[in-house]
Amino acid sequence: GAVVSQHPSWVICKSGTSVKIECRSLDFQATTMFWYRQFPKQSLMLMATSNEGSKATYEQGVEKDKFLINHASLTLSTLTVTSAHPEDSSFYICSGGQGRYEQYFGPGTRLTVT
Amino acid sequence: RKEVEQDPGPFNVPEGATVAFNCTYSNSASQSFFWYRQDCRKEPKLLMSVYSSGNEDGRFTAQLNRASQYISLLIRDSKLSDSATYLCVVTPSGNQFYFGTGTSLTVIP
């Protein structure tokens, strides 16, 4: 299957700082990528749909000014958590794929905000 | 109402048992359905797609019931390595994927 990478895999930051997470499709082009968040013992929650060359589409309840998404190329989408707070600590996962068909997930980024 | 609902379990079954999970979805226009497996602290990995006619892959059988808007996953002859969280995924019209909360399975020796 296709490969999606994420960087960093684990990050600790202080409250108030911003953190950027990269999601790359290594062997395919992804016009659309998805960003999810998963809290412990909960399912993945779709945060936003990242569209190459245009604005991201955010799910209800997700602050677009706090979670900045940039999809500058067909192989890279970035999620920036701005002014992070402890409640933003979570497992962030991106995915990419071919339209409505199977999605390939990145290995995830574990964010801890102290 | 949630897009996708699953019984979170946990399901604790002995090795060799047969276990089934169900998942209901709310959008009757949903077009694609999948079962993913997620191990602790790992990303989800596709287990199988779910087709209208049902499909089988070894010990795993997936079924779709459009009339009742649910999908199911049956695991036969459970192995210890089957222990994981199983997520059903539904794709409404468009490119968005919605996950169920996941069903936790532990296979006991």
Short mmCIF file of N, CA and C in Angstrom, two decimals, chain A residues 25 52 58-62 83 94-96 110 112:
data_model
loop_
_atom_site.label_atom_id
_atom_site.label_comp_id
_atom_site.label_asym_id
_atom_site.label_seq_id
_atom_site.Cartn_x
_atom_site.Cartn_y
_atom_site.Cartn_z
N SER A 25 2.91 12.34 1.71
CA SER A 25 2.64 11.12 0.97
C SER A 25 3.92 10.81 0.19
N GLU A 52 -5.30 20.51 -1.53
CA GLU A 52 -4.13 21.08 -2.16
C GLU A 52 -4.49 22.34 -2.94
N TYR A 58 -12.97 22.67 7.66
CA TYR A 58 -12.91 22.26 9.06
C TYR A 58 -14.25 21.66 9.51
N GLU A 59 -14.14 20.67 10.38
CA GLU A 59 -15.33 20.09 10.97
C GLU A 59 -15.90 21.04 12.02
N GLN A 60 -17.17 20.86 12.28
CA GLN A 60 -17.83 21.71 13.27
C GLN A 60 -17.13 21.58 14.61
N GLY A 61 -16.89 22.70 15.23
CA GLY A 61 -16.26 22.70 16.55
C GLY A 61 -14.75 22.77 16.52
N VAL A 62 -14.15 22.71 15.37
CA VAL A 62 -12.69 22.81 15.25
C VAL A 62 -12.34 24.24 14.85
N SER A 83 -0.61 28.51 19.70
CA SER A 83 -0.86 28.79 21.11
C SER A 83 -1.40 27.54 21.82
N CYS A 94 -2.64 11.98 10.30
CA CYS A 94 -3.08 12.43 8.98
C CYS A 94 -3.30 11.22 8.09
N SER A 95 -4.05 11.41 7.05
CA SER A 95 -4.22 10.34 6.09
C SER A 95 -4.35 10.92 4.70
N GLY A 96 -4.06 10.09 3.73
CA GLY A 96 -4.22 10.48 2.34
C GLY A 96 -4.63 9.26 1.56
N ARG A 110 2.40 12.35 18.52
CA ARG A 110 1.90 12.48 19.89
C ARG A 110 2.35 13.82 20.44
N THR A 112 2.32 16.55 23.45
CA THR A 112 2.12 16.79 24.88
C THR A 112 2.43 18.26 25.14
#
